[in-house]
Short mmCIF file of C-alpha atoms and ligand atoms in Angstrom, two decimals:
data_model
loop_
_atom_site.label_atom_id
_atom_site.label_comp_id
_atom_site.label_asym_id
_atom_site.label_seq_id
_atom_site.Cartn_x
_atom_site.Cartn_y
_atom_site.Cartn_z
CA UNK A 291 0.00 0.00 0.00
CA UNK A 292 1.53 3.32 -1.08
CA UNK A 293 0.72 6.25 1.17
CA UNK A 294 1.09 9.97 0.49
CA UNK A 295 3.59 11.75 2.69
CA UNK A 296 3.73 15.46 3.31
CA UNK A 297 7.24 15.86 1.96
CA UNK A 298 7.64 16.48 -1.77
CA UNK A 299 11.04 15.26 -2.85
CA UNK A 300 11.40 14.49 -6.54
CA UNK A 301 14.29 12.65 -8.13
CA UNK A 302 14.59 13.17 -11.89
CA UNK A 303 16.84 11.02 -14.06
CA UNK A 304 17.53 12.68 -17.41
CA UNK A 305 17.30 16.12 -15.81
CA UNK A 306 19.52 17.70 -18.49
CA UNK A 307 17.19 16.61 -21.29
CA UNK A 308 14.27 18.45 -22.88
CA UNK A 309 11.63 16.98 -20.55
CA UNK A 310 13.86 16.96 -17.46
CA UNK A 311 14.40 20.70 -17.71
CA UNK A 312 10.71 21.55 -18.09
CA UNK A 313 9.73 19.10 -15.35
CA UNK A 314 12.29 20.59 -12.95
CA UNK A 315 10.80 24.06 -13.47
CA UNK A 316 7.28 22.71 -13.01
CA UNK A 317 8.08 20.87 -9.76
CA UNK A 318 10.14 23.72 -8.28
CA UNK A 319 7.16 26.01 -8.91
CA UNK A 320 5.01 23.52 -6.99
CA UNK A 321 7.35 23.72 -4.00
CA UNK A 322 9.18 20.42 -4.47
CA UNK A 323 12.78 19.73 -3.56
CA UNK A 324 14.11 18.65 -6.93
CA UNK A 325 17.11 16.33 -7.26
CA UNK A 326 18.52 15.55 -10.68
CA UNK A 327 21.00 12.95 -11.86
CA UNK A 328 23.64 14.22 -14.26
CA UNK A 329 26.42 12.46 -16.10
CA UNK A 330 29.99 13.60 -15.88
CA UNK A 331 31.16 15.06 -19.17
CA UNK A 332 34.27 16.88 -20.32
CA UNK A 333 32.14 19.53 -22.05
CA UNK A 334 29.33 21.69 -20.73
CA UNK A 335 26.07 19.86 -21.37
CA UNK A 336 23.85 21.60 -18.81
CA UNK A 337 22.50 24.49 -20.85
CA UNK A 338 18.85 23.44 -20.43
CA UNK A 339 19.11 23.63 -16.63
CA UNK A 340 21.74 26.36 -16.24
CA UNK A 341 19.03 28.85 -15.21
CA UNK A 342 18.00 26.57 -12.31
CA UNK A 343 21.42 25.89 -10.85
CA UNK A 344 21.97 27.72 -7.59
CA UNK A 345 18.27 27.70 -6.67
CA UNK A 346 18.05 26.47 -3.04
CA UNK A 347 15.67 23.57 -3.76
CA UNK A 348 17.48 22.32 -6.85
CA UNK A 349 20.21 19.69 -6.31
CA UNK A 350 22.34 17.70 -8.73
CA UNK A 351 24.04 14.34 -8.25
CA UNK A 352 26.52 12.61 -10.52
CA UNK A 353 25.38 9.20 -11.67
CA UNK A 354 24.47 7.05 -14.61
CA UNK A 355 21.39 4.92 -15.14
CA UNK A 356 23.64 2.07 -16.35
CA UNK A 357 25.45 2.01 -12.97
CA UNK A 358 23.47 0.09 -10.31
CA UNK A 359 25.65 1.26 -7.44
CA UNK A 360 25.29 4.92 -8.36
CA UNK A 361 21.51 4.58 -8.70
CA UNK A 362 21.21 2.77 -5.37
CA UNK A 363 23.41 5.28 -3.61
CA UNK A 364 21.49 8.31 -4.93
CA UNK A 365 18.06 6.86 -4.14
CA UNK A 366 19.25 5.98 -0.64
CA UNK A 367 20.66 9.47 -0.06
CA UNK A 368 17.77 11.48 -1.55
CA UNK A 369 14.90 9.33 -0.14
CA UNK A 370 12.58 10.60 -2.89
CA UNK A 371 8.80 10.58 -2.64
CA UNK A 372 8.51 10.68 -6.45
CA UNK A 373 10.94 9.45 -9.09
CA UNK A 374 10.64 10.51 -12.73
CA UNK A 375 12.75 8.13 -14.80
CA UNK A 376 13.39 10.16 -17.94
CA UNK A 377 16.98 9.08 -18.61
CA UNK A 378 17.36 7.22 -21.87
CA UNK A 379 19.23 6.94 -25.12
CA UNK A 380 16.21 8.57 -26.71
CA UNK A 381 17.11 8.76 -30.41
CA UNK A 382 15.42 6.03 -32.44
CA UNK A 383 17.86 6.13 -35.37
CA UNK A 384 20.86 6.05 -33.01
CA UNK A 385 19.42 2.91 -31.38
CA UNK A 386 20.15 0.99 -34.59
CA UNK A 387 23.84 1.95 -34.23
CA UNK A 388 24.03 1.40 -30.46
CA UNK A 389 21.46 -1.33 -29.68
CA UNK A 390 23.28 -2.84 -26.69
CA UNK A 391 23.86 0.47 -24.94
CA UNK A 392 20.24 1.44 -25.68
CA UNK A 393 19.04 -1.77 -24.01
CA UNK A 394 21.27 -1.14 -21.00
CA UNK A 395 20.02 2.41 -20.45
CA UNK A 396 16.39 2.15 -21.65
CA UNK A 397 15.49 -1.37 -20.49
CA UNK A 398 17.76 -2.47 -17.62
CA UNK A 399 17.96 1.16 -16.44
CA UNK A 400 14.28 0.99 -15.49
CA UNK A 401 14.87 -2.19 -13.49
CA UNK A 402 17.73 -0.48 -11.61
CA UNK A 403 15.39 2.30 -10.49
CA UNK A 404 12.66 -0.10 -9.36
CA UNK A 405 15.11 -2.31 -7.49
CA UNK A 406 16.81 0.66 -5.83
CA UNK A 407 13.44 1.78 -4.46
CA UNK A 408 12.70 -1.73 -3.22
CA UNK A 409 16.12 -2.28 -1.67
CA UNK A 410 16.02 1.11 0.07
CA UNK A 411 12.70 0.14 1.66
CA UNK A 412 10.81 2.98 -0.06
CA UNK A 413 8.06 1.00 -1.77
CA UNK A 414 5.39 2.38 0.55
CA UNK A 415 6.35 6.03 0.21
CA UNK A 416 7.88 6.51 -3.23
CA UNK A 417 5.98 6.75 -6.52
CA UNK A 418 7.70 6.13 -9.85
CA UNK A 419 6.96 7.57 -13.28
CA UNK A 420 8.46 5.73 -16.26
CA UNK A 421 8.94 7.61 -19.55
CA UNK A 422 7.28 5.19 -21.90
CA UNK A 423 6.65 5.94 -25.56
CA UNK A 424 4.32 5.77 -28.54
CA UNK A 425 7.18 3.96 -30.31
CA UNK A 426 5.82 0.83 -28.57
CA UNK A 427 2.99 0.83 -31.15
CA UNK A 428 5.67 0.80 -33.87
CA UNK A 429 4.38 -1.04 -36.92
CA UNK A 430 0.94 0.06 -35.92
CA UNK A 431 -1.94 -2.35 -35.73
CA UNK A 432 -4.67 0.25 -35.07
CA UNK A 433 -5.21 4.04 -35.50
CA UNK A 434 -5.59 6.07 -33.40
CA UNK A 435 -3.68 4.31 -30.61
CA UNK A 436 -4.96 4.06 -27.02
CA UNK A 437 -4.03 2.11 -23.87
CA UNK A 438 -5.56 -1.08 -25.33
CA UNK A 439 -3.80 -0.98 -28.71
CA UNK A 440 -1.40 -3.92 -29.18
CA UNK A 441 2.31 -3.09 -29.16
CA UNK A 442 4.55 -3.89 -32.11
CA UNK A 443 7.96 -2.29 -31.39
CA UNK A 444 9.91 -1.53 -34.55
CA UNK A 445 13.40 -0.41 -33.46
CA UNK A 446 15.98 -1.39 -30.81
CA UNK A 447 14.85 1.71 -28.90
CA UNK A 448 11.22 0.57 -28.87
CA UNK A 449 12.13 -3.00 -27.91
CA UNK A 450 14.15 -1.68 -24.95
CA UNK A 451 11.29 0.63 -23.91
CA UNK A 452 8.88 -2.31 -24.11
CA UNK A 453 10.91 -4.08 -21.42
CA UNK A 454 10.69 -0.88 -19.33
CA UNK A 455 6.92 -0.81 -19.74
CA UNK A 456 6.46 -4.45 -18.71
CA UNK A 457 8.89 -4.42 -15.79
CA UNK A 458 6.97 -1.44 -14.36
CA UNK A 459 3.71 -3.41 -14.63
CA UNK A 460 5.38 -6.44 -13.10
CA UNK A 461 6.65 -4.51 -10.05
CA UNK A 462 3.24 -2.90 -9.64
CA UNK A 463 1.53 -6.29 -9.55
CA UNK A 464 4.22 -8.32 -7.77
CA UNK A 465 5.13 -5.84 -5.03
CA UNK A 466 2.17 -3.44 -5.01
CA UNK A 467 4.49 -0.59 -5.94
CA UNK A 468 3.08 2.73 -7.16
CA UNK A 469 4.80 2.77 -10.56
CA UNK A 470 3.26 4.00 -13.80
CA UNK A 471 4.08 4.43 -17.45
CA UNK A 472 3.16 7.54 -19.39
CA UNK A 473 2.93 6.42 -23.01
CA UNK A 474 3.89 9.77 -24.45
CA UNK A 475 3.59 10.61 -28.12
CA UNK A 476 6.18 12.93 -29.67
CA UNK A 477 6.50 16.20 -27.83
CA UNK A 478 8.70 18.98 -28.99
CA UNK A 479 9.85 22.43 -27.95
CA UNK A 480 12.45 25.12 -28.36
CA UNK A 481 14.64 22.86 -26.14
CA UNK A 482 14.30 19.77 -28.34
CA UNK A 483 17.56 18.07 -29.36
CA UNK A 484 18.72 19.37 -32.72
CA UNK A 485 18.76 16.00 -34.48
CA UNK A 486 15.06 15.25 -33.95
CA UNK A 487 13.10 16.09 -37.06
CA UNK A 488 11.05 19.06 -35.78
CA UNK A 489 13.99 20.98 -34.32
CA UNK A 490 16.17 20.12 -37.30
CA UNK A 491 13.47 21.72 -39.48
CA UNK A 492 12.86 24.85 -37.37
CA UNK A 493 16.60 25.54 -37.06
CA UNK A 494 17.10 25.02 -40.80
CA UNK A 495 14.13 27.28 -41.64
CA UNK A 496 15.67 30.02 -39.49
CA UNK A 497 19.16 29.58 -40.95
CA UNK A 498 17.93 29.46 -44.56
CA UNK A 499 15.74 32.56 -44.02
CA UNK A 500 18.80 34.38 -42.65
CA UNK A 501 21.12 33.23 -45.47
CA UNK A 502 23.20 30.87 -43.31
CA UNK A 503 22.25 27.51 -44.80
CA UNK A 504 21.53 26.48 -48.38
CA UNK A 505 19.48 23.33 -48.10
CA UNK A 506 17.82 21.02 -45.58
CA UNK A 507 18.24 17.25 -46.04
CA UNK A 508 15.54 15.03 -44.56
CA UNK A 509 14.53 11.35 -44.64
CA UNK A 510 10.95 10.07 -44.83
CA UNK A 511 8.74 13.13 -45.48
CA UNK A 512 5.52 11.11 -45.37
CA UNK A 513 5.98 9.87 -41.82
CA UNK A 514 3.00 10.83 -39.62
CA UNK A 515 3.25 11.95 -36.01
CA UNK A 516 1.08 13.29 -33.20
CA UNK A 517 3.23 16.23 -32.04
CA UNK A 518 2.55 18.10 -28.77
CA UNK A 519 4.35 20.72 -26.71
CA UNK A 520 6.77 19.31 -24.08
CA UNK A 521 5.92 21.97 -21.50
CA UNK A 522 2.28 20.71 -21.48
CA UNK A 523 3.33 17.07 -21.28
CA UNK A 524 5.41 17.37 -18.09
CA UNK A 525 2.28 18.50 -16.26
CA UNK A 526 0.67 15.21 -17.27
CA UNK A 527 3.65 13.23 -15.93
CA UNK A 528 3.04 14.84 -12.56
CA UNK A 529 -0.73 14.27 -12.71
CA UNK A 530 -0.13 10.56 -13.37
CA UNK A 531 1.63 10.29 -9.99
CA UNK A 532 -1.11 12.16 -8.08
CA UNK A 533 -3.88 9.56 -8.59
CA UNK A 534 -5.25 7.23 -5.90
CA UNK A 535 -4.28 4.18 -7.93
CA UNK A 536 -1.24 3.61 -10.11
CA UNK A 537 -2.11 3.33 -13.82
CA UNK A 538 -0.72 3.81 -17.34
CA UNK A 539 -1.85 6.60 -19.67
CA UNK A 540 -1.53 7.60 -23.32
CA UNK A 541 -0.46 11.24 -23.56
CA UNK A 542 -1.05 12.80 -26.98
CA UNK A 543 -2.87 15.67 -28.71
CA UNK A 544 -5.21 13.50 -30.82
CA UNK A 545 -4.02 15.25 -34.04
CA UNK A 546 -1.78 13.89 -36.74
CA UNK A 547 0.51 15.63 -39.27
CA UNK A 548 3.25 14.58 -41.70
CA UNK A 549 6.91 15.61 -41.61
CA UNK A 550 6.26 17.36 -44.96
CA UNK A 551 3.43 19.42 -43.43
CA UNK A 552 5.54 20.37 -40.40
CA UNK A 553 8.25 21.50 -42.78
CA UNK A 554 5.90 23.58 -44.95
CA UNK A 555 4.36 25.34 -41.93
CA UNK A 556 7.71 25.99 -40.21
CA UNK A 557 9.22 27.51 -43.37
CA UNK A 558 6.07 29.59 -43.90
CA UNK A 559 6.46 31.01 -40.41
CA UNK A 560 10.06 31.92 -41.27
CA UNK A 561 8.76 33.76 -44.38
CA UNK A 562 9.39 31.04 -46.98
CA UNK A 563 6.59 29.40 -49.00
CA UNK A 564 7.55 25.86 -50.02
CA UNK A 565 6.03 23.62 -52.68
CA UNK A 566 6.91 19.92 -52.67
CA UNK A 567 7.40 18.25 -56.06
CA UNK A 568 8.33 14.68 -57.00
CA UNK A 569 8.14 11.49 -54.98
CA UNK A 570 10.19 9.32 -52.62
CA UNK A 571 13.93 10.01 -52.68
CA UNK A 572 13.39 12.45 -55.60
CA UNK A 573 10.98 14.72 -53.74
CA UNK A 574 12.14 18.31 -53.29
CA UNK A 575 10.84 21.42 -51.53
CA UNK A 576 11.08 24.49 -53.76
CA UNK A 577 10.68 28.09 -52.65
CA UNK A 578 7.74 29.64 -54.49
CA UNK A 579 7.51 32.90 -52.56
CA UNK A 580 8.85 34.87 -49.62
CA UNK A 581 7.48 37.32 -47.06
CA UNK A 582 8.87 39.43 -44.21
CA UNK A 583 12.66 39.67 -44.12
CA UNK A 584 13.35 36.47 -46.09
CA UNK A 585 15.66 36.99 -49.08
CA UNK A 586 13.65 37.27 -52.38
CA UNK A 587 16.54 35.55 -54.17
CA UNK A 588 15.40 32.29 -52.50
CA UNK A 589 12.43 32.08 -54.89
CA UNK A 590 12.85 29.21 -57.36
CA UNK A 591 15.59 27.55 -55.32
CA UNK A 592 15.44 23.98 -53.97
CA UNK A 593 15.59 24.31 -50.18
CA UNK A 594 14.60 20.80 -49.08
CA UNK A 595 15.96 17.52 -50.46
CA UNK A 596 15.57 13.91 -49.42
CA UNK A 597 18.69 12.05 -48.29
CA UNK A 598 18.45 8.28 -47.79
CA UNK A 599 21.04 8.75 -45.00
CA UNK A 600 18.08 9.61 -42.79
CA UNK A 601 16.03 6.54 -43.70
CA UNK A 602 15.79 3.95 -40.92
CA UNK A 603 16.06 0.17 -41.34
CA UNK A 604 12.47 0.02 -40.04
CA UNK A 605 10.48 3.24 -39.65
CA UNK A 606 7.37 3.98 -37.63
CA UNK A 607 5.12 5.94 -39.96
CA UNK A 608 1.61 6.25 -38.53
CA UNK A 609 1.45 7.47 -34.92
CA UNK A 610 -1.75 9.10 -33.76
CA UNK A 611 -2.71 9.05 -30.08
CA UNK A 612 -6.08 8.93 -28.39
CA UNK A 613 -5.76 10.91 -25.12
CA UNK A 614 -9.35 10.27 -23.94
CA UNK A 615 -8.31 8.47 -20.73
CA UNK A 616 -5.84 11.17 -19.67
CA UNK A 617 -8.42 13.88 -20.35
CA UNK A 618 -11.17 12.07 -18.45
CA UNK A 619 -9.29 10.71 -15.43
CA UNK A 620 -6.51 13.26 -15.02
CA UNK A 621 -8.40 16.35 -16.22
CA UNK A 622 -5.46 17.07 -18.54
CA UNK A 623 -5.98 19.29 -21.60
CA UNK A 624 -4.35 17.67 -24.66
CA UNK A 625 -4.98 20.73 -26.84
CA UNK A 626 -3.54 23.49 -24.66
CA UNK A 627 -0.88 24.34 -27.23
CA UNK A 628 -2.02 23.92 -30.84
CA UNK A 629 0.14 22.52 -33.62
CA UNK A 630 0.52 26.00 -35.18
CA UNK A 631 1.39 27.53 -31.82
CA UNK A 632 4.05 24.85 -31.23
CA UNK A 633 5.63 25.65 -34.61
CA UNK A 634 5.44 29.38 -33.89
CA UNK A 635 7.20 28.94 -30.51
CA UNK A 636 9.98 26.84 -32.05
CA UNK A 637 10.56 28.97 -35.17
CA UNK A 638 10.47 32.28 -33.26
CA UNK A 639 13.00 30.89 -30.80
CA UNK A 640 15.30 29.62 -33.54
CA UNK A 641 15.04 32.82 -35.61
CA UNK A 642 16.23 34.72 -32.52
CA UNK A 643 18.90 32.13 -31.69
CA UNK A 644 20.33 32.17 -35.22
CA UNK A 645 20.34 35.98 -35.23
CA UNK A 646 21.97 36.05 -31.78
CA UNK A 647 24.67 33.65 -32.96
CA UNK A 648 25.40 36.22 -35.59
CA UNK A 649 25.52 38.95 -32.95
CA UNK A 650 27.80 36.78 -30.79
CA UNK A 651 30.05 36.16 -33.78
CA UNK A 652 30.13 39.93 -34.44
CA UNK A 653 31.12 40.57 -30.82
CA UNK A 654 33.90 37.99 -31.14
CA UNK A 655 35.11 39.63 -34.35
CA UNK A 656 34.99 43.08 -32.78
CA UNK A 657 36.81 41.75 -29.74
CA UNK A 658 39.57 40.36 -31.94
CA UNK A 659 39.78 43.72 -33.67
CA UNK A 660 39.81 45.63 -30.34
CA UNK A 661 42.49 43.31 -28.95
CA UNK A 662 44.55 43.84 -32.06
CA UNK A 663 44.22 47.62 -31.75
CA UNK A 664 44.95 47.45 -28.03
CA UNK A 665 41.51 48.90 -27.16
CA UNK A 666 40.85 46.07 -24.66
CA UNK A 667 43.52 44.39 -22.61
P1 LIG B 918 16.45 13.83 -24.22
O1 LIG B 918 16.33 15.30 -24.42
O2 LIG B 918 17.25 13.02 -25.19
O3 LIG B 918 17.06 13.61 -22.74
C1 LIG B 918 17.52 12.36 -22.33
C2 LIG B 918 18.13 12.52 -20.95
O4 LIG B 918 18.59 11.24 -20.51
C3 LIG B 918 19.34 13.47 -20.90
O5 LIG B 918 19.32 14.17 -19.70
C4 LIG B 918 20.50 12.50 -20.91
O6 LIG B 918 21.66 13.00 -20.31
C5 LIG B 918 19.92 11.39 -20.06
N1 LIG B 918 20.65 10.13 -20.20
C6 LIG B 918 20.90 9.43 -21.32
N2 LIG B 918 21.59 8.34 -21.03
C7 LIG B 918 21.79 8.34 -19.70
C8 LIG B 918 22.46 7.48 -18.78
N3 LIG B 918 23.07 6.37 -19.20
N4 LIG B 918 22.47 7.79 -17.47
C9 LIG B 918 21.88 8.92 -17.03
N5 LIG B 918 21.25 9.79 -17.85
C10 LIG B 918 21.20 9.49 -19.16
O7 LIG B 918 15.03 13.14 -24.12
P2 LIG B 918 13.58 13.80 -23.83
O8 LIG B 918 12.98 14.18 -25.14
O9 LIG B 918 13.70 14.77 -22.75
O10 LIG B 918 12.78 12.51 -23.35
C11 LIG B 918 12.75 12.14 -21.97
C12 LIG B 918 12.35 10.68 -21.85
O11 LIG B 918 11.07 10.49 -22.44
C13 LIG B 918 13.28 9.70 -22.53
O12 LIG B 918 13.28 8.52 -21.76
C14 LIG B 918 12.61 9.42 -23.86
O13 LIG B 918 12.98 8.14 -24.34
C15 LIG B 918 11.16 9.48 -23.46
N6 LIG B 918 10.20 9.92 -24.49
C16 LIG B 918 10.40 11.08 -25.17
C17 LIG B 918 9.44 11.50 -26.07
C18 LIG B 918 9.59 12.79 -26.83
O14 LIG B 918 8.89 12.98 -27.83
N7 LIG B 918 10.42 13.72 -26.38
C19 LIG B 918 8.27 10.73 -26.27
C20 LIG B 918 8.12 9.56 -25.54
C21 LIG B 918 9.07 9.17 -24.63
P3 LIG B 918 22.79 13.79 -21.14
O15 LIG B 918 22.31 15.22 -21.22
O16 LIG B 918 23.98 13.61 -20.29
O17 LIG B 918 22.89 13.14 -22.48
O1 LIG B 919 11.57 11.25 -36.13
C1 LIG B 919 11.22 11.04 -39.76
C2 LIG B 919 11.69 9.80 -39.02
O2 LIG B 919 13.65 11.46 -34.78
C3 LIG B 919 10.21 11.44 -36.45
C4 LIG B 919 11.92 10.44 -29.70
O3 LIG B 919 11.70 11.48 -28.78
O4 LIG B 919 9.62 10.43 -30.37
C5 LIG B 919 10.94 10.57 -30.84
O5 LIG B 919 11.26 9.58 -31.81
C6 LIG B 919 9.93 10.92 -37.85
C7 LIG B 919 10.49 9.53 -38.14
O6 LIG B 919 11.41 11.24 -33.63
C8 LIG B 919 14.18 12.93 -40.63
O7 LIG B 919 11.95 8.75 -39.94
C9 LIG B 919 12.36 12.29 -41.61
O8 LIG B 919 9.54 8.76 -38.84
O9 LIG B 919 11.98 13.33 -34.73
P1 LIG B 919 12.24 11.89 -34.80
P2 LIG B 919 10.93 9.74 -33.34
O10 LIG B 919 11.74 8.74 -34.07
O11 LIG B 919 9.47 9.71 -33.58
C10 LIG B 919 9.34 9.17 -29.75
C11 LIG B 919 7.91 9.20 -29.26
C12 LIG B 919 10.32 8.80 -28.71
O12 LIG B 919 10.00 8.11 -27.75
C13 LIG B 919 11.75 9.09 -28.99
O13 LIG B 919 12.51 9.15 -27.77
O14 LIG B 919 10.57 11.80 -38.77
N1 LIG B 919 12.31 11.84 -40.34
N2 LIG B 919 13.50 12.94 -41.81
C14 LIG B 919 13.42 12.23 -39.69
N3 LIG B 919 13.81 12.08 -38.41
C15 LIG B 919 15.00 12.62 -38.05
N4 LIG B 919 15.40 12.52 -36.75
N5 LIG B 919 15.79 13.30 -38.94
C16 LIG B 919 15.42 13.48 -40.24
O15 LIG B 919 16.14 14.09 -41.03
#
């Protein structure tokens, strides 16, 4: 029997990631003590949480989800009341290149968290959220997908996450632990990793509009996704852990769009009208008009091309979530941020970031010049 305690101590694995950073902000605003696990790295990788460091209720611990001893030690020290297991090798295409590591982090990593909670004697007081995924539906057997839809994982990433999903259910049933999976469909943001398709597109649209990139190379343009805003989705992670009974939920918007459509709308927001011509690997996106500050010389140029480098050995092409259960039982609003608003947020951010990079480069150039002239010492 899991009982609620008055303390609110959250432990977040994957705190440096897109979701970890938004969730940290959300929980700090709710008055939680937030502890995050970070990996040691020789370069600075904490930009998403840099603004939180130094806040009195925000604490970081070095560890790795593939290291049982580190996980056990941190859980024992923090004594969390809620754990959000977000750490994962989260890139589907990369999982084909690093399947064993992906299994270690994304499958066995989940087991390490569950066991740490059990071995620290926290099963009655600690609730666990597992970052599960729509990739479990993979080679889909039903659209839209809900909590009853059969799974058919279609990548090493999805197979590893399927183990995570089932081990959570097993610990719930075997030991009565309060552990849940949020089956989240794709969620994006201005903090999304730059190699995921949406961010790759919004950054390229900004760079092309500002004359800093010639062409964007993409893989399967016809792939369909249910894309939401990450900031909205972390609220749902928290709601999942506030219920009387542990359960699993699909988290999605209930709307579906293609990669091609995302691309067209993102470029339009950056002032570039694209028309797609051709099919398969020969399809191209051509500029047929510009607005705002976009360069009129772009008109007539091919700005998007298909590169088979971005094809996957098996690709998931038809994801579309049914968030009815989350809306009904959690009172969560799947449509808070619309598809157009999501694109606007991402493109506006990247337009500013690309322009600021330019400003930063100018400052560096000026600095070099000033140093040369002896203006600054
Ligand atoms: P993300 O930006 O790629 O962040 C992944 C996080 O996991 C990073 O903080 C990363 O740390 C950490 N990590 C990776 N390997 C680790 C290891 N061995 N030990 C400790 N930490 C490790 O991913 P996200 O988009 O925020 O997604 C969060 C979780 O939700 C992931 O589990 C993902 O699989 C799942 N998910 C995401 C989506 C989505 O659309 N975003 C949808 C469904 C499920 P570093 O910064 O050190 O690399
Ligand atoms: O690909 C196609 C690609 O890499 C989306 C992760 O957060 O969401 C994410 O996984 C689609 C695929 O995300 C490019 O083939 C076309 O069909 O942005 P993505 P994903 O694979 O859906 C799920 C829910 C997770 O759980 C994962 O952690 O877009 N696509 N051209 C491309 N994809 C990429 N990355 N790059 C391209 O150039």
